Short mmCIF file of C-alpha atoms and ligand atoms in Angstrom, two decimals:
data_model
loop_
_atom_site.label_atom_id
_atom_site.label_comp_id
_atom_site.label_asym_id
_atom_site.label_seq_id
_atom_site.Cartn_x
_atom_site.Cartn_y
_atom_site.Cartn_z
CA UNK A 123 130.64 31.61 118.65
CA UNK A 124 128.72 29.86 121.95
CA UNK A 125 127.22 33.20 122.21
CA UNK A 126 125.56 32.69 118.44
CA UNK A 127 124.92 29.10 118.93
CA UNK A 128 123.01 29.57 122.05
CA UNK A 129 120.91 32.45 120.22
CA UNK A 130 120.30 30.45 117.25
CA UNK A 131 119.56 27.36 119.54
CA UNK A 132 116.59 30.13 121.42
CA UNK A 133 115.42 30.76 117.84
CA UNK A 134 114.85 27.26 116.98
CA UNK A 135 113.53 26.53 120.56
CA UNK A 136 110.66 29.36 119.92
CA UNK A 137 109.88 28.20 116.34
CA UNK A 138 109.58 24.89 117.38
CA UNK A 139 106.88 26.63 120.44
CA UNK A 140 105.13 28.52 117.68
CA UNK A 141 105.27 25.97 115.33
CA UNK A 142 103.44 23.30 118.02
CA UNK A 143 101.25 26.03 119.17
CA UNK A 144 99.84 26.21 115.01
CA UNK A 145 99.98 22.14 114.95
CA UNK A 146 97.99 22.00 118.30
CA UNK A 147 95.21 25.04 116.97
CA UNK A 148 94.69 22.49 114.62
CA UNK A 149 94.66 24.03 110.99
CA UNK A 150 96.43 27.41 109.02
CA UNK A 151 95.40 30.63 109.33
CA UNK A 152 97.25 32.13 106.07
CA UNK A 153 99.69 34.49 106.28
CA UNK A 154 99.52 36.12 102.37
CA UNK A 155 99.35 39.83 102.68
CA UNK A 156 96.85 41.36 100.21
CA UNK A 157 95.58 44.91 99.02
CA UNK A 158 92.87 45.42 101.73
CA UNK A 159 91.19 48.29 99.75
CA UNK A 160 87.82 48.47 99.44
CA UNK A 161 86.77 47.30 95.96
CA UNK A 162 84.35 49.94 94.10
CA UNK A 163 81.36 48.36 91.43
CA UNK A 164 83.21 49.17 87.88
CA UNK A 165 81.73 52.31 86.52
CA UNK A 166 78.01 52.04 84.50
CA UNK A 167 80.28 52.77 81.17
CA UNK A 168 82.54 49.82 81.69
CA UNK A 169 83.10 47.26 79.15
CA UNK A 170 82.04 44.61 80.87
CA UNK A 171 78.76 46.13 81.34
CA UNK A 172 78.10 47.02 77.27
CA UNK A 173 74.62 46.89 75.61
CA UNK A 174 74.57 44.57 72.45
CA UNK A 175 74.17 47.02 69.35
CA UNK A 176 71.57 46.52 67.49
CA UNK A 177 67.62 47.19 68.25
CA UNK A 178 66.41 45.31 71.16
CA UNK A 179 69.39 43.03 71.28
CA UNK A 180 69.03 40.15 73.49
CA UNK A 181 71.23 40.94 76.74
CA UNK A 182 72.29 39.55 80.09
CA UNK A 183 72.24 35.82 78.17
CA UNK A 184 72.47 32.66 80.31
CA UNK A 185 71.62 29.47 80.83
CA UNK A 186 71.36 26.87 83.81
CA UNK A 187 70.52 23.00 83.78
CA UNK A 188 66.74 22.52 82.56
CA UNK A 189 66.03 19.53 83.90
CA UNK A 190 67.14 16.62 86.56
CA UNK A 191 69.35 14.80 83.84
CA UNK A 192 71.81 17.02 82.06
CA UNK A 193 69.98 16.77 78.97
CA UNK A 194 67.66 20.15 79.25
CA UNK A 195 68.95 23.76 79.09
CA UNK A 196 67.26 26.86 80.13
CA UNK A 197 68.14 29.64 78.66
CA UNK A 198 67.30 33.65 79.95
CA UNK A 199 68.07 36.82 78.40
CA UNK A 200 66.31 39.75 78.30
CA UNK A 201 65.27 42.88 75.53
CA UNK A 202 65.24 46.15 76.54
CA UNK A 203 62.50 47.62 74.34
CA UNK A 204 59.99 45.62 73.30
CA UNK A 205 58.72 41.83 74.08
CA UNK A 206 60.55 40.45 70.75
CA UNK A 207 60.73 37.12 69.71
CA UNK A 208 59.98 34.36 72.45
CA UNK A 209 61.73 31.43 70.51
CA UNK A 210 65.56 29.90 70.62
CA UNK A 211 66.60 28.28 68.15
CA UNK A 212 69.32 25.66 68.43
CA UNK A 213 71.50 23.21 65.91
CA UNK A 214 74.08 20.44 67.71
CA UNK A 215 77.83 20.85 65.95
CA UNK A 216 77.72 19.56 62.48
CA UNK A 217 74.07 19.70 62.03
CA UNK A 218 72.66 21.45 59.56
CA UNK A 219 68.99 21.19 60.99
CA UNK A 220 67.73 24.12 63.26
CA UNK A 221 65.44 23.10 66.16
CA UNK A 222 63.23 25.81 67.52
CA UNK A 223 61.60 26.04 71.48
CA UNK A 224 59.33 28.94 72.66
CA UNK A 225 59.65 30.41 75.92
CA UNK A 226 57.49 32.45 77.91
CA UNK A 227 58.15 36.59 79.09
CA UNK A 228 58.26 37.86 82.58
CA UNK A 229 58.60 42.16 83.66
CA UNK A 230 58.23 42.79 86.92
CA UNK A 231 58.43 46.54 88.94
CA UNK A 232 60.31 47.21 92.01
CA UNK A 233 60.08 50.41 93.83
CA UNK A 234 60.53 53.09 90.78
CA UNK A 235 62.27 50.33 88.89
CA UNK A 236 60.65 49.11 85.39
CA UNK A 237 62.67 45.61 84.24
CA UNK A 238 62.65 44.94 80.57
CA UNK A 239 61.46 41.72 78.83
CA UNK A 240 63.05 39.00 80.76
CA UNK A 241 62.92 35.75 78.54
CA UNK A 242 62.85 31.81 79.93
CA UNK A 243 63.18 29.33 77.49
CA UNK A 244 63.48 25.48 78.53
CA UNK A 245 65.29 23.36 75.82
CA UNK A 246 64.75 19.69 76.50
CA UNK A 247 65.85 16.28 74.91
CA UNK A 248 69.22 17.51 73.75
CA UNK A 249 72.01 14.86 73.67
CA UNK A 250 74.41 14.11 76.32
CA UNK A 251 78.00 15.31 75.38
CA UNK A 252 77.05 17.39 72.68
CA UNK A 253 78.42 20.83 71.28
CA UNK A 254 75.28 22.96 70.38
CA UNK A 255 74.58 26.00 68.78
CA UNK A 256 71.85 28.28 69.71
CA UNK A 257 70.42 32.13 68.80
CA UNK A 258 68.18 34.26 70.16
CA UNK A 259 66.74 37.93 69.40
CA UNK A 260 64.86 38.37 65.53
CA UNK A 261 65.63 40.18 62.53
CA UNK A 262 68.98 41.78 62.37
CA UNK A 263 69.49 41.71 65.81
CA UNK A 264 70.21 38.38 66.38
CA UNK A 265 73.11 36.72 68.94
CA UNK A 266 74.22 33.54 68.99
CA UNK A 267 76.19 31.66 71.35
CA UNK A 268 77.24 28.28 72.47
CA UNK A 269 77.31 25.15 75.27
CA UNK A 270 77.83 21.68 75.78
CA UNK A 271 76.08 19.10 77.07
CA UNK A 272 77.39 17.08 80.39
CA UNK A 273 77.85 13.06 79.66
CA UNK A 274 75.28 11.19 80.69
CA UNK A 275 75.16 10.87 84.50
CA UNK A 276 77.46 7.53 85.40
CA UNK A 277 80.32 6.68 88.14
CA UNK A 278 83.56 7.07 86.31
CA UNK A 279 82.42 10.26 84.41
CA UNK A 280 85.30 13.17 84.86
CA UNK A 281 83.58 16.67 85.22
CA UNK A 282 84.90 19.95 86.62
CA UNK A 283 82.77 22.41 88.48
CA UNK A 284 83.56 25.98 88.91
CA UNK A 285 82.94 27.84 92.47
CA UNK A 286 82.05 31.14 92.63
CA UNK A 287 80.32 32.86 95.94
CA UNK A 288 79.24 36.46 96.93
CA UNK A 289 80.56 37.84 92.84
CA UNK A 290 79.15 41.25 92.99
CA UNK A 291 80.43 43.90 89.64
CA UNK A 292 83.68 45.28 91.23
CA UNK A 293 87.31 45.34 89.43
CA UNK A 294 87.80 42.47 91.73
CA UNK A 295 84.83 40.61 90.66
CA UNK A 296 85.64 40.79 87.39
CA UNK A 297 89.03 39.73 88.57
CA UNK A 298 87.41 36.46 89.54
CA UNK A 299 85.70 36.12 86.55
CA UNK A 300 88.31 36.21 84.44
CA UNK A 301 90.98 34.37 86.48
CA UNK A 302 87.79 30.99 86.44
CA UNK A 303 87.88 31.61 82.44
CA UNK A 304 91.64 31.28 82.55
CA UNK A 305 92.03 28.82 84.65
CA UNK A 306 94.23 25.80 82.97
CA UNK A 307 91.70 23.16 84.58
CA UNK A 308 88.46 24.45 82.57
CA UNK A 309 85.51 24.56 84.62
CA UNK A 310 82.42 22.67 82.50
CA UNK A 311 79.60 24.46 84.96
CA UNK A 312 79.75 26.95 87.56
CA UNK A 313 77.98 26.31 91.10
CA UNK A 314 77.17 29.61 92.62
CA UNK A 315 76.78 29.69 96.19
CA UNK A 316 74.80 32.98 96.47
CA UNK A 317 74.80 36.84 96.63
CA UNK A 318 74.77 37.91 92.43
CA UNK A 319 74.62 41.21 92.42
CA UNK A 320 74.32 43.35 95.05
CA UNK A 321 72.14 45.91 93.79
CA UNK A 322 69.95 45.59 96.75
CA UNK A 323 73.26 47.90 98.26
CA UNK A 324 72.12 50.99 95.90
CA UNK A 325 69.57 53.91 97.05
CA UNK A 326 66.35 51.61 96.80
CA UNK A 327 67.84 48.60 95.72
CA UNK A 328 68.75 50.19 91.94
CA UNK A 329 67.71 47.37 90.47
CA UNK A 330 69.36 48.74 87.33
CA UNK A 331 72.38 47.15 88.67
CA UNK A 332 70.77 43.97 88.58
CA UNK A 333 70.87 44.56 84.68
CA UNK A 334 74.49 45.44 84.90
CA UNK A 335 75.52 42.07 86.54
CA UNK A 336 73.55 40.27 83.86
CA UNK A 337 75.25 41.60 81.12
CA UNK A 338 79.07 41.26 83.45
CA UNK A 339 78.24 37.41 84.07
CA UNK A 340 77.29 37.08 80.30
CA UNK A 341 80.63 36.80 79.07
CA UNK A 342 80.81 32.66 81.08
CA UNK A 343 77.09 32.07 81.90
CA UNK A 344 76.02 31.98 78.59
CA UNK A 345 78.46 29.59 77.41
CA UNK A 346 78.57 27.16 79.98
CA UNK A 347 75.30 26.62 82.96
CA UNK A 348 75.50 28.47 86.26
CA UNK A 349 74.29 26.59 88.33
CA UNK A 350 71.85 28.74 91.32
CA UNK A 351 71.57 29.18 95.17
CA UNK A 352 70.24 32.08 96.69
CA UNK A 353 71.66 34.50 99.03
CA UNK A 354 70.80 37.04 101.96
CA UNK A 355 71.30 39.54 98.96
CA UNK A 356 69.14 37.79 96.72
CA UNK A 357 66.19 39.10 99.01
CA UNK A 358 65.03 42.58 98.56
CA UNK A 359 62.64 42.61 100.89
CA UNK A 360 61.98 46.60 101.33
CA UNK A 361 58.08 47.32 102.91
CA UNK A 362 59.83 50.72 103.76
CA UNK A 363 59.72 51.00 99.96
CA UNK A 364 56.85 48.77 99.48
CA UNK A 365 58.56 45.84 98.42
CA UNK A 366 57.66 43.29 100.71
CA UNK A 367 57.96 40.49 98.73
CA UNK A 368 61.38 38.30 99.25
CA UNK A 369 63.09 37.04 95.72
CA UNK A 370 61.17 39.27 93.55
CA UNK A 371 64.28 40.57 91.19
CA UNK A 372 66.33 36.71 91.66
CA UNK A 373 63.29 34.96 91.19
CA UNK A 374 62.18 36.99 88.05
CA UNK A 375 65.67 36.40 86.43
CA UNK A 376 66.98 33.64 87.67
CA UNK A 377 64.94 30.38 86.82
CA UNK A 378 66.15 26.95 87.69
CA UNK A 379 64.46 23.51 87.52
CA UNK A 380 62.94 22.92 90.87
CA UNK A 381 59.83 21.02 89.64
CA UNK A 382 62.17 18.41 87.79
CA UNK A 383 63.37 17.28 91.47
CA UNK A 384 60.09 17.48 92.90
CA UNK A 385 60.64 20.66 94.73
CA UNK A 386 57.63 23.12 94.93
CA UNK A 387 59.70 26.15 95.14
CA UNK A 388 62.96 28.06 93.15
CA UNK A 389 64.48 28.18 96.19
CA UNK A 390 65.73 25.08 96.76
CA UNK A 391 66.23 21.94 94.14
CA UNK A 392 68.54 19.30 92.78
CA UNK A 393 70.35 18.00 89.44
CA UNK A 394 72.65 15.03 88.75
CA UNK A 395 75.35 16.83 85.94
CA UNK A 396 77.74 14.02 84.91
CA UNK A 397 79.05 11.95 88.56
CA UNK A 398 77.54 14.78 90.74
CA UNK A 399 74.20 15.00 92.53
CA UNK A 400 74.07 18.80 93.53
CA UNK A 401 71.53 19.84 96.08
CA UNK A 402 71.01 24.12 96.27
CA UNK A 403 69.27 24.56 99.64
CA UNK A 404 67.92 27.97 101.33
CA UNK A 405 69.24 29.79 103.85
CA UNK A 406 66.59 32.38 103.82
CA UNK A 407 63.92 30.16 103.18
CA UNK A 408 62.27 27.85 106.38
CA UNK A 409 64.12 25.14 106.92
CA UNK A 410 63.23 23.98 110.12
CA UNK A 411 60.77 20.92 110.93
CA UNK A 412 57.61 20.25 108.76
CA UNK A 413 58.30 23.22 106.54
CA UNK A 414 58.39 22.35 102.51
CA UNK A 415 62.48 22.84 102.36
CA UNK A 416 62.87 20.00 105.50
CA UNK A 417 60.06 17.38 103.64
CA UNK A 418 62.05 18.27 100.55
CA UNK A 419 64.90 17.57 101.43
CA UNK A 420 64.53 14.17 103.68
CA UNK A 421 62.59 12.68 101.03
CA UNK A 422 65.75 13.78 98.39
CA UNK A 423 68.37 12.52 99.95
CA UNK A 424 67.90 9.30 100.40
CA UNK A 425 66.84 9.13 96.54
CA UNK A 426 70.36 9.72 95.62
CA UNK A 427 71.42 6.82 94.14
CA UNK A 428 75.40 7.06 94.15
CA UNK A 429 75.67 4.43 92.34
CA UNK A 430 74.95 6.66 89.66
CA UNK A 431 76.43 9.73 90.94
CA UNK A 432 79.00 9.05 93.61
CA UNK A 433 79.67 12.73 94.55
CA UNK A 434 76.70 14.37 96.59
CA UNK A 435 77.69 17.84 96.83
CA UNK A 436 75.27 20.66 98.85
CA UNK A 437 75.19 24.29 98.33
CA UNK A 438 73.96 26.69 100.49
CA UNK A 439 74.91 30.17 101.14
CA UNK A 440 75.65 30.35 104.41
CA UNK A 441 78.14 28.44 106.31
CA UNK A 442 77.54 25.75 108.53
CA UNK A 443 81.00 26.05 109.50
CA UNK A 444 83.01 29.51 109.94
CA UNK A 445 85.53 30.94 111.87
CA UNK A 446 85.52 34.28 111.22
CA UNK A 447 83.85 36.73 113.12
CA UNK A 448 81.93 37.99 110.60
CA UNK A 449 78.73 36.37 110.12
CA UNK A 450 80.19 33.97 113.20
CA UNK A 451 76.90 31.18 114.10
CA UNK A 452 74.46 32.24 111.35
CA UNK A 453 74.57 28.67 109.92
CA UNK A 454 73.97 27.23 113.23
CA UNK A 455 70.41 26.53 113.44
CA UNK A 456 70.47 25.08 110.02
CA UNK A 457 73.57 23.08 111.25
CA UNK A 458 71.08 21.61 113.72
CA UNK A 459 68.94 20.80 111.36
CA UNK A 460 70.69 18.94 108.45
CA UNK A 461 74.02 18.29 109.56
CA UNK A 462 72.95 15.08 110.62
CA UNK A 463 71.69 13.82 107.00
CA UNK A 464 74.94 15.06 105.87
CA UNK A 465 76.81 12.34 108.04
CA UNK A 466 73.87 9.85 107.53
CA UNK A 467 73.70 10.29 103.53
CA UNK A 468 78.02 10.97 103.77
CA UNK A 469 77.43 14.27 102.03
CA UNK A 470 80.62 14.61 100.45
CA UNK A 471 81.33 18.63 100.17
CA UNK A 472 79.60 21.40 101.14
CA UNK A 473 80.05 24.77 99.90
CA UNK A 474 79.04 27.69 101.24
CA UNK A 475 79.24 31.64 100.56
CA UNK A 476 78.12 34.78 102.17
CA UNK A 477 81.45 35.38 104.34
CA UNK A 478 83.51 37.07 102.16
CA UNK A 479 86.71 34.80 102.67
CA UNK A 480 88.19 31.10 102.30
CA UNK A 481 87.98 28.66 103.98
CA UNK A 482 88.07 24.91 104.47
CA UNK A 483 87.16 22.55 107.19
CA UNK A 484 88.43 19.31 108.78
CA UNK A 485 85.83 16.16 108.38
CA UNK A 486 84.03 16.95 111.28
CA UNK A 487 80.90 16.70 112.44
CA UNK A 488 78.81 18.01 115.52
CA UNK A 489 75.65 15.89 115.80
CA UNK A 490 75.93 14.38 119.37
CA UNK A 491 75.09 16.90 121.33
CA UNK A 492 71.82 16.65 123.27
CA UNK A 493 71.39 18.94 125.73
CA UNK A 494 72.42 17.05 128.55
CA UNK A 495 75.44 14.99 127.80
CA UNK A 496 77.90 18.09 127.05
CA UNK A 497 79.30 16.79 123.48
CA UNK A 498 79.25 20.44 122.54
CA UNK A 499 82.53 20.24 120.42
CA UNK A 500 82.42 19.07 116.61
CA UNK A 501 84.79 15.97 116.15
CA UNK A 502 86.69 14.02 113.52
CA UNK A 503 84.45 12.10 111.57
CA UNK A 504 84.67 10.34 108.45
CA UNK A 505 81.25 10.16 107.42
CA UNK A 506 80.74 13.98 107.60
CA UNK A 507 81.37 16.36 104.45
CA UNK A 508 84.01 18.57 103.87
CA UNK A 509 82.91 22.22 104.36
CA UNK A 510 84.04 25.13 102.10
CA UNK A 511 83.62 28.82 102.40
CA UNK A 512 83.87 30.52 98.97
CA UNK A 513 82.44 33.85 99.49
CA UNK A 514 85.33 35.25 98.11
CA UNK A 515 84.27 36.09 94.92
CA UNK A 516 84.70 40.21 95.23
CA UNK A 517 81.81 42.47 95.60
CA UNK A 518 81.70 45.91 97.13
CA UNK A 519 81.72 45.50 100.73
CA UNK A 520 85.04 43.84 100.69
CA UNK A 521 86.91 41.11 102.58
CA UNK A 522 86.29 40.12 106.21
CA UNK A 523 89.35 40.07 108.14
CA UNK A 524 88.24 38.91 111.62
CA UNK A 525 88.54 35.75 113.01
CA UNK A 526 88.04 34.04 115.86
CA UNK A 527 91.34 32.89 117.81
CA UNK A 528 92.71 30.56 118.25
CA UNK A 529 91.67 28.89 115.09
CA UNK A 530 88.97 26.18 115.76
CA UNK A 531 90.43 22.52 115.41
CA UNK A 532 87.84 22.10 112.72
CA UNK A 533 89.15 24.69 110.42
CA UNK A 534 91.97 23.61 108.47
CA UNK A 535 92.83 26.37 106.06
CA UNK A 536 91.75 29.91 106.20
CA UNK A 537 92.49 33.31 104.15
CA UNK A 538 90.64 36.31 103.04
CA UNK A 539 91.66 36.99 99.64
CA UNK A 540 89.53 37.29 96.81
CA UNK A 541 89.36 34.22 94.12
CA UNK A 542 87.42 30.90 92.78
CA UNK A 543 87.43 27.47 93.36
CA UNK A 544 87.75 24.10 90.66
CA UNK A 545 86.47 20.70 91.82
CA UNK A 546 87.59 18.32 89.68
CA UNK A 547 85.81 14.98 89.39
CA UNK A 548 88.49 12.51 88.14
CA UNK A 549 86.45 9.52 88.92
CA UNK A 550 83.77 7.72 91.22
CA UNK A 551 86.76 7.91 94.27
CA UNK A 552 88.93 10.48 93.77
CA UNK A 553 88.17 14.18 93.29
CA UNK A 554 90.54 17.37 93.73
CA UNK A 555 89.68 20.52 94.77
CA UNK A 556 91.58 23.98 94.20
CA UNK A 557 91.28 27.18 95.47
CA UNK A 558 93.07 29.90 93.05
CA UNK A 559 93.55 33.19 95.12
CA UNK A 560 93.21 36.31 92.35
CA UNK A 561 96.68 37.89 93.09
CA UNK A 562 98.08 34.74 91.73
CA UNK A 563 98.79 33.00 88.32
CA UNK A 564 96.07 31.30 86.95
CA UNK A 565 97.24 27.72 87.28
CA UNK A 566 98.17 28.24 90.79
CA UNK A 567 96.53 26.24 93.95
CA UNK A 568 96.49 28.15 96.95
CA UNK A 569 95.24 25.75 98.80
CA UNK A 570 94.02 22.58 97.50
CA UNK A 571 93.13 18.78 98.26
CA UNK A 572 92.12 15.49 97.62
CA UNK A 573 88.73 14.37 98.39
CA UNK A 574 88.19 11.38 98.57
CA UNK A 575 84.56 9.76 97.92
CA UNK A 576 82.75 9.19 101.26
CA UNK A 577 80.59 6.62 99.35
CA UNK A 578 83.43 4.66 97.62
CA UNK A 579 85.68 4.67 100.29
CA UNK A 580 86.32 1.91 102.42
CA UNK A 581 86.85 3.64 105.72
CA UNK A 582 85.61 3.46 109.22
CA UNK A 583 81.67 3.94 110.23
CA UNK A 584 81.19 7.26 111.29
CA UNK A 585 83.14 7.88 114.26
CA UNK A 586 80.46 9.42 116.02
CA UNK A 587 79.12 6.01 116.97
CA UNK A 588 82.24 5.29 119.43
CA UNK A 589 80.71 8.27 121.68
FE1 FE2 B 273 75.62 36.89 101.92
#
């Protein structure tokens, strides 16, 4: 009996070892065990990837925010055969008058690669908070679909945002897909931290397969805005092929509003959607001093009025903040940068893709250092954002496993399973945030939290002042 008592007493003495030793790394590495197959893209004949009967149907439908207000819609698509007709038309719920807007056709070549007629259409004035109704295509071959407006931008408005990083068009992408459509807490608009489609992985960048993701993503993103950042994948810069101009396929297809927030370039811009400000920045786009990204964004931020929308959320696609090995520092020199508007404007989330993982930060920040005084090591601070990883949305190259050890102080929860995240905007102080890993029932948090506003919160100036 001593003999078992003293062994279960050695037990408890270790756990209680390990246990500090996981307290004193500072946050959890996970310890779910997954299916670390490599995924495969879903087959050219998969469902998901169906052409719209009909001659010329519109395909690969979707829509973003049109403007800086919530009360414009663009909306793509594109026709295979011939240029078609150029004009939406759209009807709010119980109307029985059909507006009409004309949009404008873009084709573009890459390598051996012929796109068809890729359609942008900017609907404008719409209503806040309003069911509408809207068709494209002509003749018999028409398609009609559906969205809702956000409320008008205010402090108390609740509004849930989708995340989705890194998709790609595997089994486990469309995993992810379906597990955001299914999740309980519905997302109203999907922020998309980068890398669509990875077609720029095929023989030449097949940009057929950019065509295949449009039609995948159709299914959500033309019911409901995606909202855009661009990714290392988003690129396609090929001289060996002749293509040696960056964007050309994202830039063709994907339109956003940049001009509406004063930006002069697709790469980076801003909206206000209900109590959010979101600001999509660049990672593969200058960033540095003087160039039009940096003047962008330092006159932006301090235009944020959060008065009017508490939550100022940034995306970007890669991290600022990552302890994996993969991809390990490739935020840093835009860290150096920008990190320190993020503390001064109290940024209050900032999500990030291109590792293909989870993970979540502390508040931290890392903005003292200057060369000489040896502050090289980020610390708790309460004016500094939350930082999320969400690359985990499932493409072909699979999950990163590697990580740095011990786990940084600043990470506080890390995992590399596939899945989606769900902010949820209850109010002008209190938002939660869910991750939902895809092995797992759809209402279920894997790791979650409260964030709490840094605007409307009455806590201690920015620690890094004490220094
Ligand atoms: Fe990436």
């Amino acid at each position: 009996m001593e003999v078992r008592w003293g062994c279960f007493a050695g037990v408890f003495l270790v756990g209680l070892i390990l246990g500090f030793a996981e307290i004193s790394s500072g946050g959890i590495t996970s310890s779910y065990v997954r299916n670390a197959n490599l995924s495969l893209d879903m087959p050219l004949d998969s469902d998901v990837f169906r052409v719209p009967p009909g001659y010329n149907a519109p395909q690969q439908v979707h829509i973003t925010q049109g403007d800086h207000e919530g009360k414009g819609v663009i909306v793509s698509w594109v026709t295979p055969d011939e240029p078609g007709s150029k004009t939406v038309l759209y009807w709010a719920e119980n109307s029985e008058f059909k507006n009409s807007a004309d949009g404008f056709i873009l084709k573009y070549k890459y390598f051996n690669y012929t796109s068809g007629y890729i359609h942008h259409c900017t609907i404008k004035d719409l209503e806040f908070d309003t069911k509408y109704y809207y068709e494209v295509g002509i003749g018999n071959t028409t398609r009609q679909f559906w969205f809702i407006t956000p409320p008008r931008p205010g402090p108390d408005v609740p509004y849930t945002f989708g995340l989705i990083g890194d998709l790609g068009q595997t089994h486990d992408s469309n995993r992810t897909v379906t597990h955001y459509e299914l999740n309980p807490t519905k997302g109203q608009t999907l922020l998309f931290v980068g890398d669509l489609s990875y077609a720029d992985d095929y023989p030449f960048h097949d940009n057929t397969r950019w065509d295949t993701w449009g039609r995948f993503i159709e299914r959500s993103a033309a019911y409901q805005p995606w909202i855009w950042t661009a990714g290392n994948h988003e690129l396609d810069f090929a001289p060996q092929i002749g293509e040696r101009k960056p964007f050309k396929p994202y830039t063709h297809r994907y339109h956003v509003p940049y001009r509406a927030s004063g930006s002069t370039s697709p790469l980076w811009h801003s909206i206000k959607r209900a109590s959010a400000y979101i600001i999509a920045l660049s990672s593969y786009s200058a960033y540095g001093k003087y160039t039009p990204q940096y003047k962008w964004l330092e006159k932006e931020l301090p235009k944020v009025n959060r008065t009017e929308t508490p939550w100022l959320i940034v995306l970007m696609h890669s991290p600022m903040y990552n302890s994996y090995v993969h991809h390990y520092m490739e935020g840093e020199t835009m860290r150096v940068m920008y990190e320190p508007w993020f503390v001064e404007y109290k940024v209050d989330v900032v999500f990030a893709g291109h590792v293909h993982a989870y993970e979540r930060s502390e508040r931290i920040s890392n903005i003292a250092y200057n060369i000489v005084n040896g502050l090289c090591t980020p610390i708790r601070d309460q004016s500094a954002p939350v930082y999320i990883t969400i690359g985990d949305g499932g493409n072909l190259e699979g999950l990163v496993t590697g990580m740095t050890e011990p786990q940084p102080s600043y990470s506080a929860f890390r995992e590399h399973s596939f899945g989606h995240g769900i902010l949820d905007i209850k109010n002008k102080t209190h938002a939660h945030f869910g991750w939902h890993r895809n092995q797992d029932g759809y209402a279920v948090e894997a790791d979650s939290l409260w964030l709490h506003n840094r605007y409307w919160n009455s806590f201690k100036a920015s620690s890094v002042a004490a220094l």
